[in-house]
Short mmCIF file of C-alpha atoms and ligand atoms in Angstrom, two decimals:
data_model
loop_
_atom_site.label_atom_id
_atom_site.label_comp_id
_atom_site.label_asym_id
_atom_site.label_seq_id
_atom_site.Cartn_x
_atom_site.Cartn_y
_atom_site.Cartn_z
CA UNK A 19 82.74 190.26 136.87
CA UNK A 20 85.26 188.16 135.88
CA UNK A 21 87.60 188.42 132.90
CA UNK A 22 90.15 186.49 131.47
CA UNK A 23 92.77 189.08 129.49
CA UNK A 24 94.64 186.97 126.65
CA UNK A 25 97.39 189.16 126.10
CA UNK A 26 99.66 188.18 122.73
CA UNK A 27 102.94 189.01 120.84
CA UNK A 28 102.67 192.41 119.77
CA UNK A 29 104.04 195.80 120.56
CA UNK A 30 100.38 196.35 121.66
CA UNK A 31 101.02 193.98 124.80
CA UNK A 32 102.16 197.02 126.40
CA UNK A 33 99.22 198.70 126.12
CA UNK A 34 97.53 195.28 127.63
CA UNK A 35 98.76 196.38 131.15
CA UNK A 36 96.71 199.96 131.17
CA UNK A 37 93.34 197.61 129.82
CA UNK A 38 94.01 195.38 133.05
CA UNK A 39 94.00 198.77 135.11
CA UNK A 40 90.80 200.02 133.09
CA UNK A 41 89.13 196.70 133.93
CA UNK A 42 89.65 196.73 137.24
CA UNK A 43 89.38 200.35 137.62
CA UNK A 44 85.56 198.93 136.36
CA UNK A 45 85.70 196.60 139.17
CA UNK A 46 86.22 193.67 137.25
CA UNK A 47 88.64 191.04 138.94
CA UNK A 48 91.68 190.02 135.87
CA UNK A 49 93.50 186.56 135.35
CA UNK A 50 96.39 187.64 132.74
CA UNK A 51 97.23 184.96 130.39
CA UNK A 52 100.35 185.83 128.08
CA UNK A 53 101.20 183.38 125.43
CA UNK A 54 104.91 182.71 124.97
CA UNK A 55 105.50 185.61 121.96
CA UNK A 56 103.53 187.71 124.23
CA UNK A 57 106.60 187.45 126.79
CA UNK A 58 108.70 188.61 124.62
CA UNK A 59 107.16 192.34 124.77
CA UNK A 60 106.40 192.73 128.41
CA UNK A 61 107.49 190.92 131.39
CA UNK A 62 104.37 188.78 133.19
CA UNK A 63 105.79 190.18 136.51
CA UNK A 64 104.16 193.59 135.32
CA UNK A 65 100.59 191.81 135.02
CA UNK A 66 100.64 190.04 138.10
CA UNK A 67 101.80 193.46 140.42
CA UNK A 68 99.12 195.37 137.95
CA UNK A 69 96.51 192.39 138.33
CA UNK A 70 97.29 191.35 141.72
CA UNK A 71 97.24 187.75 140.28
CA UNK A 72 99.63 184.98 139.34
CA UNK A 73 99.93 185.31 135.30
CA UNK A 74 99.36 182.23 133.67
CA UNK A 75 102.24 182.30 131.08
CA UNK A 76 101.96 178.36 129.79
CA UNK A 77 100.15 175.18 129.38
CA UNK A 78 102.53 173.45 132.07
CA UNK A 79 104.09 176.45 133.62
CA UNK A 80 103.37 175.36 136.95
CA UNK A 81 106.01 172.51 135.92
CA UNK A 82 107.36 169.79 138.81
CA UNK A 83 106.32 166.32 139.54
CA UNK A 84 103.44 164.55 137.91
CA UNK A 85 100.59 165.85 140.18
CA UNK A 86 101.45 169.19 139.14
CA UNK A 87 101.58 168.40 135.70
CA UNK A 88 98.43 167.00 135.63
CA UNK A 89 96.19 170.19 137.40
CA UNK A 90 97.56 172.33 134.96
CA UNK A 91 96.38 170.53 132.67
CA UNK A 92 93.16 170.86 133.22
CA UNK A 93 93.53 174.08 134.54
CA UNK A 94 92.27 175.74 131.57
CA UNK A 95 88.87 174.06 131.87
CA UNK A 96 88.51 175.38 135.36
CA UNK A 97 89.75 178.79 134.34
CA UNK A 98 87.38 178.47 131.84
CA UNK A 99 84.48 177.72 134.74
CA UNK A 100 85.19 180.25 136.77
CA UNK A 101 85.14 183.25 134.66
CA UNK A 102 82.84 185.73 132.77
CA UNK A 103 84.37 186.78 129.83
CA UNK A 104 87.29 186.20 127.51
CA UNK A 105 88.82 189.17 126.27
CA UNK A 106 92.33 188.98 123.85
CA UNK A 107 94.59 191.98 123.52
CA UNK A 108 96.49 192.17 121.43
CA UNK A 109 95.07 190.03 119.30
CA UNK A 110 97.26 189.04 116.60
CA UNK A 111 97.32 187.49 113.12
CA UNK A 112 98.11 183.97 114.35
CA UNK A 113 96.29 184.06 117.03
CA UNK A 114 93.31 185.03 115.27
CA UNK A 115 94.25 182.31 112.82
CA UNK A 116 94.30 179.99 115.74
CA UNK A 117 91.26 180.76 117.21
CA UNK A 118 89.35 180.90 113.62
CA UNK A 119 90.82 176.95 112.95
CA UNK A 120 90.39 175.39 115.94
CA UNK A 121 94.16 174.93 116.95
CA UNK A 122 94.71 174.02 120.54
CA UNK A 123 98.49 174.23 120.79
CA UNK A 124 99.05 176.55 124.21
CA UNK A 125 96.76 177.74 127.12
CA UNK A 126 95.24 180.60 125.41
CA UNK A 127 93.98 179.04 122.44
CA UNK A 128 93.33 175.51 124.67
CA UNK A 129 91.04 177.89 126.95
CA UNK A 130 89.88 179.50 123.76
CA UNK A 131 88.01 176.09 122.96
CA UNK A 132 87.10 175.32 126.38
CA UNK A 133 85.55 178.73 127.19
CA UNK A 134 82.11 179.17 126.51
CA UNK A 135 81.54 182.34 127.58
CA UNK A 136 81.24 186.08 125.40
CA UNK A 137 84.69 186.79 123.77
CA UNK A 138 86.17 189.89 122.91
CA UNK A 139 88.84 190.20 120.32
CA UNK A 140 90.71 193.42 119.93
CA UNK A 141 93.34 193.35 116.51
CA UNK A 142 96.93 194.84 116.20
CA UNK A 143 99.27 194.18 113.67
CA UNK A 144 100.64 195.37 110.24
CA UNK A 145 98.04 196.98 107.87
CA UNK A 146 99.01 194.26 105.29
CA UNK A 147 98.85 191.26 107.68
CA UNK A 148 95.12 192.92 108.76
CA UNK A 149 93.91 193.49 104.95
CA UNK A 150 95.06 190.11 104.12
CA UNK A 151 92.39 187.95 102.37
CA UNK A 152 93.82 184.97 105.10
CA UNK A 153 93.02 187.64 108.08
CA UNK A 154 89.82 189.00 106.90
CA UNK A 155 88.38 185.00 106.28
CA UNK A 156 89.10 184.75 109.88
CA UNK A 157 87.96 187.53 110.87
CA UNK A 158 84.60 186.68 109.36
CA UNK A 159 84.30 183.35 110.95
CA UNK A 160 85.45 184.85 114.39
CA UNK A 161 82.47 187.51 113.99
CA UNK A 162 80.24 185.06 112.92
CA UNK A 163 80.92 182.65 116.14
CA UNK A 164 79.51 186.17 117.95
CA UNK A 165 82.59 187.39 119.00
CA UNK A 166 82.93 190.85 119.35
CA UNK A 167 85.66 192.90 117.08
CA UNK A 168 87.04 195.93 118.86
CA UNK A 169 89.04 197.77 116.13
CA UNK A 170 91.63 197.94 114.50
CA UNK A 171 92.02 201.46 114.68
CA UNK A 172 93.91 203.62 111.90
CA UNK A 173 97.12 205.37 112.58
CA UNK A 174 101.13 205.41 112.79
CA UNK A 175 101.77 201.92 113.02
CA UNK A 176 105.40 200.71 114.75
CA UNK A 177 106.16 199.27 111.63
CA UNK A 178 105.85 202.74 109.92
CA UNK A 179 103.10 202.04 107.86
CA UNK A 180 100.17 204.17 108.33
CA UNK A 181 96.98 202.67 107.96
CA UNK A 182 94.59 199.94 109.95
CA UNK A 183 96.09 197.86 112.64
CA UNK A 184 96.24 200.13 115.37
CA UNK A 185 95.10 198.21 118.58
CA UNK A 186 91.92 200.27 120.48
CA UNK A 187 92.40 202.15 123.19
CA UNK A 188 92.07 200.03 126.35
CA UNK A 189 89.60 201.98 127.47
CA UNK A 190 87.69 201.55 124.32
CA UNK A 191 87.94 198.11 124.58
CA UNK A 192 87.52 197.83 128.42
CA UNK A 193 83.78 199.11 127.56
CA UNK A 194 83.03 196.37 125.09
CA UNK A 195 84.31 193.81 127.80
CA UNK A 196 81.82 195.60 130.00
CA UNK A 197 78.73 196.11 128.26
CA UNK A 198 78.89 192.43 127.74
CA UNK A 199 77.99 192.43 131.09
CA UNK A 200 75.41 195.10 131.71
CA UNK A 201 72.39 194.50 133.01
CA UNK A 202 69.74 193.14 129.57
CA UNK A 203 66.83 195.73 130.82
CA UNK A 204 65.84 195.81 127.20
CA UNK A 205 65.16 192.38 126.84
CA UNK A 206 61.79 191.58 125.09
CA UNK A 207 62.39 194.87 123.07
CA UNK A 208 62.16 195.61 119.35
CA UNK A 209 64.05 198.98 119.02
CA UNK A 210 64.09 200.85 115.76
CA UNK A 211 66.74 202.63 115.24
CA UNK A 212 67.55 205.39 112.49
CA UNK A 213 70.95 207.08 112.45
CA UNK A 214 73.20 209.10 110.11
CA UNK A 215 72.43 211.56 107.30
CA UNK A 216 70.31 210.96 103.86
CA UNK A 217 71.52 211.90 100.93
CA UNK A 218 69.04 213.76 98.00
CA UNK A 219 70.49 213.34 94.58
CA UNK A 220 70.74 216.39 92.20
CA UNK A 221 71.28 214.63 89.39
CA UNK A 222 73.30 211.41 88.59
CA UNK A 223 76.22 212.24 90.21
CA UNK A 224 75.46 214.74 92.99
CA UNK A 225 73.44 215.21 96.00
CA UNK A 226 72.59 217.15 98.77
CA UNK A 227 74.04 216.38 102.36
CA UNK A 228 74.95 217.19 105.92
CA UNK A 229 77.46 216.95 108.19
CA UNK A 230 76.07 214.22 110.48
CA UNK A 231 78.45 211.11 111.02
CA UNK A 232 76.22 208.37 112.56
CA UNK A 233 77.64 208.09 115.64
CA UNK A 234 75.10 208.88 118.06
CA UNK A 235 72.63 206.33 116.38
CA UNK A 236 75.28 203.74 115.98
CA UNK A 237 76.07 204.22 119.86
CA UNK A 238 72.07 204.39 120.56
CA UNK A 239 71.91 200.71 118.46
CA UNK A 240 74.84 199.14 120.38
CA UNK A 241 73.58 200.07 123.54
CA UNK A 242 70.20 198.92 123.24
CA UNK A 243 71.51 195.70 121.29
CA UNK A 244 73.95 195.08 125.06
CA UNK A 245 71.12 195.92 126.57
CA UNK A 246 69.01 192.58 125.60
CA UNK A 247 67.15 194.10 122.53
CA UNK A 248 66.32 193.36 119.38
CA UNK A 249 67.83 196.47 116.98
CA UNK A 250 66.47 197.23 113.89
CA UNK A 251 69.27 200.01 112.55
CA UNK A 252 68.12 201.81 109.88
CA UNK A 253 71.24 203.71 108.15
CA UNK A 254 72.11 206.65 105.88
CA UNK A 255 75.02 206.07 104.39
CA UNK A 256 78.16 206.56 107.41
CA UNK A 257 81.36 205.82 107.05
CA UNK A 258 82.01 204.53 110.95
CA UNK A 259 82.63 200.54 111.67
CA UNK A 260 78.67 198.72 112.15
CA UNK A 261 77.62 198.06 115.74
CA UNK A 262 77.69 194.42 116.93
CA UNK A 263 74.72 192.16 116.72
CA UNK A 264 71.59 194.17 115.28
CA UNK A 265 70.38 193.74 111.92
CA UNK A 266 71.11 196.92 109.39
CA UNK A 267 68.99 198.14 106.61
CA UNK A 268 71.27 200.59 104.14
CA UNK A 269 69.44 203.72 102.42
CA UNK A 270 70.47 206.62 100.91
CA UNK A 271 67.81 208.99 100.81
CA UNK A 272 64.82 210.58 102.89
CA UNK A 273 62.10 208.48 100.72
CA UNK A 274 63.93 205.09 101.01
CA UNK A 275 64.60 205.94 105.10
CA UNK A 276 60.91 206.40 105.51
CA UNK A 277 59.83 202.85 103.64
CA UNK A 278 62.27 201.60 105.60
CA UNK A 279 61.10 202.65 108.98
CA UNK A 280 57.21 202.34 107.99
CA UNK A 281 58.53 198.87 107.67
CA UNK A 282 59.72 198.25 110.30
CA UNK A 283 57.42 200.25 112.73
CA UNK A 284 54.45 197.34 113.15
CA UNK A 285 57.13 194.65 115.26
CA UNK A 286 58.95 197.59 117.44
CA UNK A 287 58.58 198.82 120.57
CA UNK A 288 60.66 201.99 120.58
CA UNK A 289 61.39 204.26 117.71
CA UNK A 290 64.34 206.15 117.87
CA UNK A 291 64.83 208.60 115.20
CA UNK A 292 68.36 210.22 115.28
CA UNK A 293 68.67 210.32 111.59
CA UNK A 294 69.71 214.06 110.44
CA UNK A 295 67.08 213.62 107.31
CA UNK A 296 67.62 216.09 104.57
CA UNK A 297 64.37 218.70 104.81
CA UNK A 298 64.81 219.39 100.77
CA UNK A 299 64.98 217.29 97.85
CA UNK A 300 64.68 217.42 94.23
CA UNK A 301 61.54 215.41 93.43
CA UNK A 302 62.28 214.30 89.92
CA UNK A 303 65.97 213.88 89.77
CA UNK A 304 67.31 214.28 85.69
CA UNK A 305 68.65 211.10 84.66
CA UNK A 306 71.43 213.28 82.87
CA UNK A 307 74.34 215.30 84.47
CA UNK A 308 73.44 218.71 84.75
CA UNK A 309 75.57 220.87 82.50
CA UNK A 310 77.73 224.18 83.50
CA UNK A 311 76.47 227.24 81.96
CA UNK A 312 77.56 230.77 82.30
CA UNK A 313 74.23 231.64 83.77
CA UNK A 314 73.42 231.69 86.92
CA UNK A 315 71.52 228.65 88.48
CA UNK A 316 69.18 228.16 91.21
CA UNK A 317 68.04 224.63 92.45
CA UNK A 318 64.45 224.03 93.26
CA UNK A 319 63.97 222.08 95.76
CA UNK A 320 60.51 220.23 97.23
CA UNK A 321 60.17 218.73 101.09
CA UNK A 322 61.18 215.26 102.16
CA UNK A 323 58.00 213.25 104.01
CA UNK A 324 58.36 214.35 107.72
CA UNK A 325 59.28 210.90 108.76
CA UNK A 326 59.24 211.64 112.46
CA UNK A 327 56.23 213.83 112.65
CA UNK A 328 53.94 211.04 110.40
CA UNK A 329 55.38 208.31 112.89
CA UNK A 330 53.81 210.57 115.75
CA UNK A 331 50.28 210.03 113.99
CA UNK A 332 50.91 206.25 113.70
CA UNK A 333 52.45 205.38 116.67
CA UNK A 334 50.15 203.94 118.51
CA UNK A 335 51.40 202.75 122.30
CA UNK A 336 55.05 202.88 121.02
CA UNK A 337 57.57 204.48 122.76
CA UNK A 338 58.69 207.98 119.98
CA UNK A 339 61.63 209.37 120.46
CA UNK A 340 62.80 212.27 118.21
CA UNK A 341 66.11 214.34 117.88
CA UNK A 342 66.43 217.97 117.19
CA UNK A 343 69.72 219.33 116.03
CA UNK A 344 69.99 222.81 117.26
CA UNK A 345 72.44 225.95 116.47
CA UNK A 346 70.45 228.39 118.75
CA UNK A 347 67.59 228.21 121.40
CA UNK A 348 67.83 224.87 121.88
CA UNK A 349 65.37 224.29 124.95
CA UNK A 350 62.52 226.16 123.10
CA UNK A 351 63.00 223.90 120.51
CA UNK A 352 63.24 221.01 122.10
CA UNK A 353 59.70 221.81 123.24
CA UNK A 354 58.41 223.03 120.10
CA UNK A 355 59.57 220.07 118.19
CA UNK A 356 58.46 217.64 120.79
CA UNK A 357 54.67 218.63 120.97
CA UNK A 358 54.17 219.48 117.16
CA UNK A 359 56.14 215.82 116.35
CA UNK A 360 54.12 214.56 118.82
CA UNK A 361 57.11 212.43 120.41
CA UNK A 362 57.42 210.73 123.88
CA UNK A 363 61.28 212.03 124.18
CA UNK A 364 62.87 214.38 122.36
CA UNK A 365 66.77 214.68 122.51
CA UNK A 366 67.79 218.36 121.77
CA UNK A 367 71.50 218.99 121.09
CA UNK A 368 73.58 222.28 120.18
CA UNK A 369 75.54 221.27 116.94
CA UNK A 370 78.47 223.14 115.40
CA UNK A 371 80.27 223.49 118.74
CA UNK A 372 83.62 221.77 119.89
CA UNK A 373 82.51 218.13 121.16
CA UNK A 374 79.30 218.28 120.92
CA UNK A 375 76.57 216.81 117.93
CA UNK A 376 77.88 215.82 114.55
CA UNK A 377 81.06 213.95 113.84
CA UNK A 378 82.28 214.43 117.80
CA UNK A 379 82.94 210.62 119.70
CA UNK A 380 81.25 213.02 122.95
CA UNK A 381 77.72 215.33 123.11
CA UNK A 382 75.69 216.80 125.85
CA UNK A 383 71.81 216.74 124.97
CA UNK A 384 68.93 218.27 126.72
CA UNK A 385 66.01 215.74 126.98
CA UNK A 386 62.09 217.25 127.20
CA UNK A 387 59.89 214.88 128.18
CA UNK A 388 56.05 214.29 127.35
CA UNK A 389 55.70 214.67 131.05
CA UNK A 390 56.60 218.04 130.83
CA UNK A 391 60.39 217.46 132.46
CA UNK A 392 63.65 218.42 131.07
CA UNK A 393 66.77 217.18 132.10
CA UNK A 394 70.30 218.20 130.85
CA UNK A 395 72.69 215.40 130.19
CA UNK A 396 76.23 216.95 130.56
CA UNK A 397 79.29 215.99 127.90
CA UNK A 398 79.55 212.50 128.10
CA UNK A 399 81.05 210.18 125.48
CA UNK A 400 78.42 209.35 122.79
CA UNK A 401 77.79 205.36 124.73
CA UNK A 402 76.88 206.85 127.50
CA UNK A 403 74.52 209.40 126.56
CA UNK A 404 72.78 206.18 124.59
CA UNK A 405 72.65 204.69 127.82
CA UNK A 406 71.50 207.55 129.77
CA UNK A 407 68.73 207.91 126.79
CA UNK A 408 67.48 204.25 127.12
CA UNK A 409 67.64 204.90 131.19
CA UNK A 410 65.38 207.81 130.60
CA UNK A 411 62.80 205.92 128.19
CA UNK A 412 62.15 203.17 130.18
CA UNK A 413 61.46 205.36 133.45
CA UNK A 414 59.48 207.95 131.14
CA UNK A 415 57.50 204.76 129.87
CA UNK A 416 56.66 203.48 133.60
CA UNK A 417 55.75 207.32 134.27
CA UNK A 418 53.54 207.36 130.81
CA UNK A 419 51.42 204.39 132.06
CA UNK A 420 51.22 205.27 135.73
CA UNK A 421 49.02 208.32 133.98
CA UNK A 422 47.23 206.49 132.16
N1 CTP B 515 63.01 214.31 110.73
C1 CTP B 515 62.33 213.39 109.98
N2 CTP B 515 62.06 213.64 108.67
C2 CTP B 515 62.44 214.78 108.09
C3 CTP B 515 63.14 215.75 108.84
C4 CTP B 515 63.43 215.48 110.17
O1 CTP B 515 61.97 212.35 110.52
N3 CTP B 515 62.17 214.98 106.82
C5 CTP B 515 63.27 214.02 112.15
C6 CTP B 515 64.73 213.83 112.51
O2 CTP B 515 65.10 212.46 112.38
C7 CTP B 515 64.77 214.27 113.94
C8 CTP B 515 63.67 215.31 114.02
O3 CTP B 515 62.84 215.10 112.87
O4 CTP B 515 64.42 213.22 114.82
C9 CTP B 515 64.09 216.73 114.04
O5 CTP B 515 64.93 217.02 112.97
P1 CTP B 515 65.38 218.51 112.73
O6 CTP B 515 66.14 218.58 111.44
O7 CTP B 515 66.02 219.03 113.97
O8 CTP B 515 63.96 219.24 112.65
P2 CTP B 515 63.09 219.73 111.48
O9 CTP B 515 61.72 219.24 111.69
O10 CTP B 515 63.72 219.41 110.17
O11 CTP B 515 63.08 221.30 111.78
P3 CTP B 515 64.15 222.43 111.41
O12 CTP B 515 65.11 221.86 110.39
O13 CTP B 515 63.32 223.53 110.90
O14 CTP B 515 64.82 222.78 112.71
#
């Protein structure tokens, strides 16, 4: 794979240099192209020993006589030929600008418009310049060209401020260059996707919860949406940025996540239900506040619809694949829950321990099969245990119909 790193003027450009090693640690060959603010942070000399390429650091830059002149200037359309992917870090407020308008005025932005490749765009700058209402327009009509945001993040800013604008980690943002480039093995698929928790109102202004944070479903619907599918993402309300490129549907509660998925269910292919529903809910909720008393009070609470184990009845030929969030005897479980759910796959993991399950970026998961097979995937970041999943499905679907 090829990339093209646009590195600009921030105090992030330092942490450009430890992307290009991430990249290529990744095997990806890395053409550094620093704009002229960018050269103001960090020398291009670093680049090129870190890239083992000449940095392009201008429109003319290979300057001399007139022949010269004139290949670099259409160098950028051959750079833009010969590689993969464009990927901008920093990425900063008038850069973004630039790119958003159209404005061709040095070789990054020139290649910008000549490149017609995927483009990744990771943000740094002040948490004013980034909640701007000028940033945020271009932000929108960046994402909505396809590119793919990586961050900001939150944090101590160099400025002092304390808030959004925080460029990603390289390595975060070295695997969005890269699954740009994985292998689409879920072309052709319609993958339905729940994730997060649902939340069962008491009364007008309180409900019943968990601790579950979305990630693992978000990372499921990214991976499958790199992967070539279609992603239907069905979501309890998360508070965690939306996955690139699959379509969303927002619900609060268990009811509205089953509609949702029955819904849905008739154009998909795979199911993948790693919602943490709520079990309990109050069936009638008052349309009043409830009032403190003295007394003592006691909630009564009915069940939710079982939305996994009625999609096991419907299913058909579809592909089911259930979660099961554990504190204790997890591979019993796992086996329980994936015969009486009647699932293809179901994804056991141990919550309430130290990176692993709900609100960790990493989990481990034991996977029972409806071949009979379990197999442990160890800690792993959240992405990769989605991929690891899908890997699994698509063998365990090949295995299903062999049988048949
Ligand atoms: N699930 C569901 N509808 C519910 C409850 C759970 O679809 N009302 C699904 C979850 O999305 C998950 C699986 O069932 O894929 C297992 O959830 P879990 O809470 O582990 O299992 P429960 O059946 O609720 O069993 P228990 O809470 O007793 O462990």
């Amino acid at each position: 794979m090829k990339v093209v790193l646009g590195v600009g003027g921030g105090i992030a450009a330092y942490k450009a240099a430890e992307l290009v090693r991430a990249l290529s640690e990744r095997d990806a060959e890395v053409q550094v192209v620093m704009t002229e603010a960018a050269q103001e942070f960090v020398r291009p000399l670093t680049f090129a020993a870190l890239s083992g390429r000449k940095v392009i650091t201008g429109m003319f830059s290979a300057g001399g006589g007139a022949e010269e002149t004139l290949s670099s200037a259409v160098e950028h359309i051959q750079v833009a030929q010969e590689n993969d992917i464009l990927v901008v870090a920093p990425a900063t407020a008038d850069l973004l600008a630039r790119f958003a308008n159209g404005i061709a005025n040095d070789f990054l932005t020139t290649f910008y418009l000549a490149f017609t490749g995927p483009v990744v765009l990771a943000p740094a700058m002040n948490t004013n310049m980034w909640n701007h209402a000028a940033t945020q327009a271009n932000i929108e009509v960046l994402r909505s060209r396809g590119h793919r945001i990586v961050g900001p993040g939150d944090g101590f800013l160099a400025c002092g401020m304390v808030g959004p604008g925080r460029m990603s980690e390289p390595v975060e943002i070295a695997e969005a260059v890269l699954s740009l480039s994985r292998r689409k093995d879920l072309e052709g698929e319609t993958i339905l996707v729940t994730a997060g928790p649902t939340q069962e109102p008491l009364d007008p202004v309180r409900f019943v919860s968990n601790r579950s944070s979305g990630k693992m479903g978000y990372a499921l619907a990214q991976a499958a949406a790199d992967r070539g599918a279609r992603v239907i993402l069905i979501s309890g309300p998360v508070h965690i940025p939306e996955p690139f490129g699959v379509q969303i549907v927002h619900v609060r509660t268990a009811t509205e996540m089953r509609d949702a998925v029955l819904a849905g269910l008739d154009e998909s292919t795979i199911i993948v239900k790693s919602a943490a529903v709520a079990d309990y809910h109050v069936s009638t909720v008052p349309q009043q506040k409830m009032k403190k008393t003295a007394a003592r009070m006691s909630l009564e609470l009915d069940p939710t619809p079982d939305i996994l184990a009625e999609l096991g009845q419907k299913k058909g030929d579809r592909l089911l694949i259930g979660f099961a969030a554990e504190t204790e005897n997890l591979r019993q479980e796992v086996r329980r829950k994936l015969a009486s759910k009647n699932c293809d796959m179901l994804v056991g993991n141990l919550v309430g321990q130290e990176g692993v399950g709900f609100e960790s970026d990493t989990n481990e998961v034991l996977l029972g099969l409806a071949t009979g097979e379990l197999i442990s995937i160890p800690k792993a970041s959240k992405r990769e245990v989605a991929d690891r999943i899908f890997d699994e499905a698509l063998k365990l679907r090949l295995a299903l119909h062999a049988a048949q």
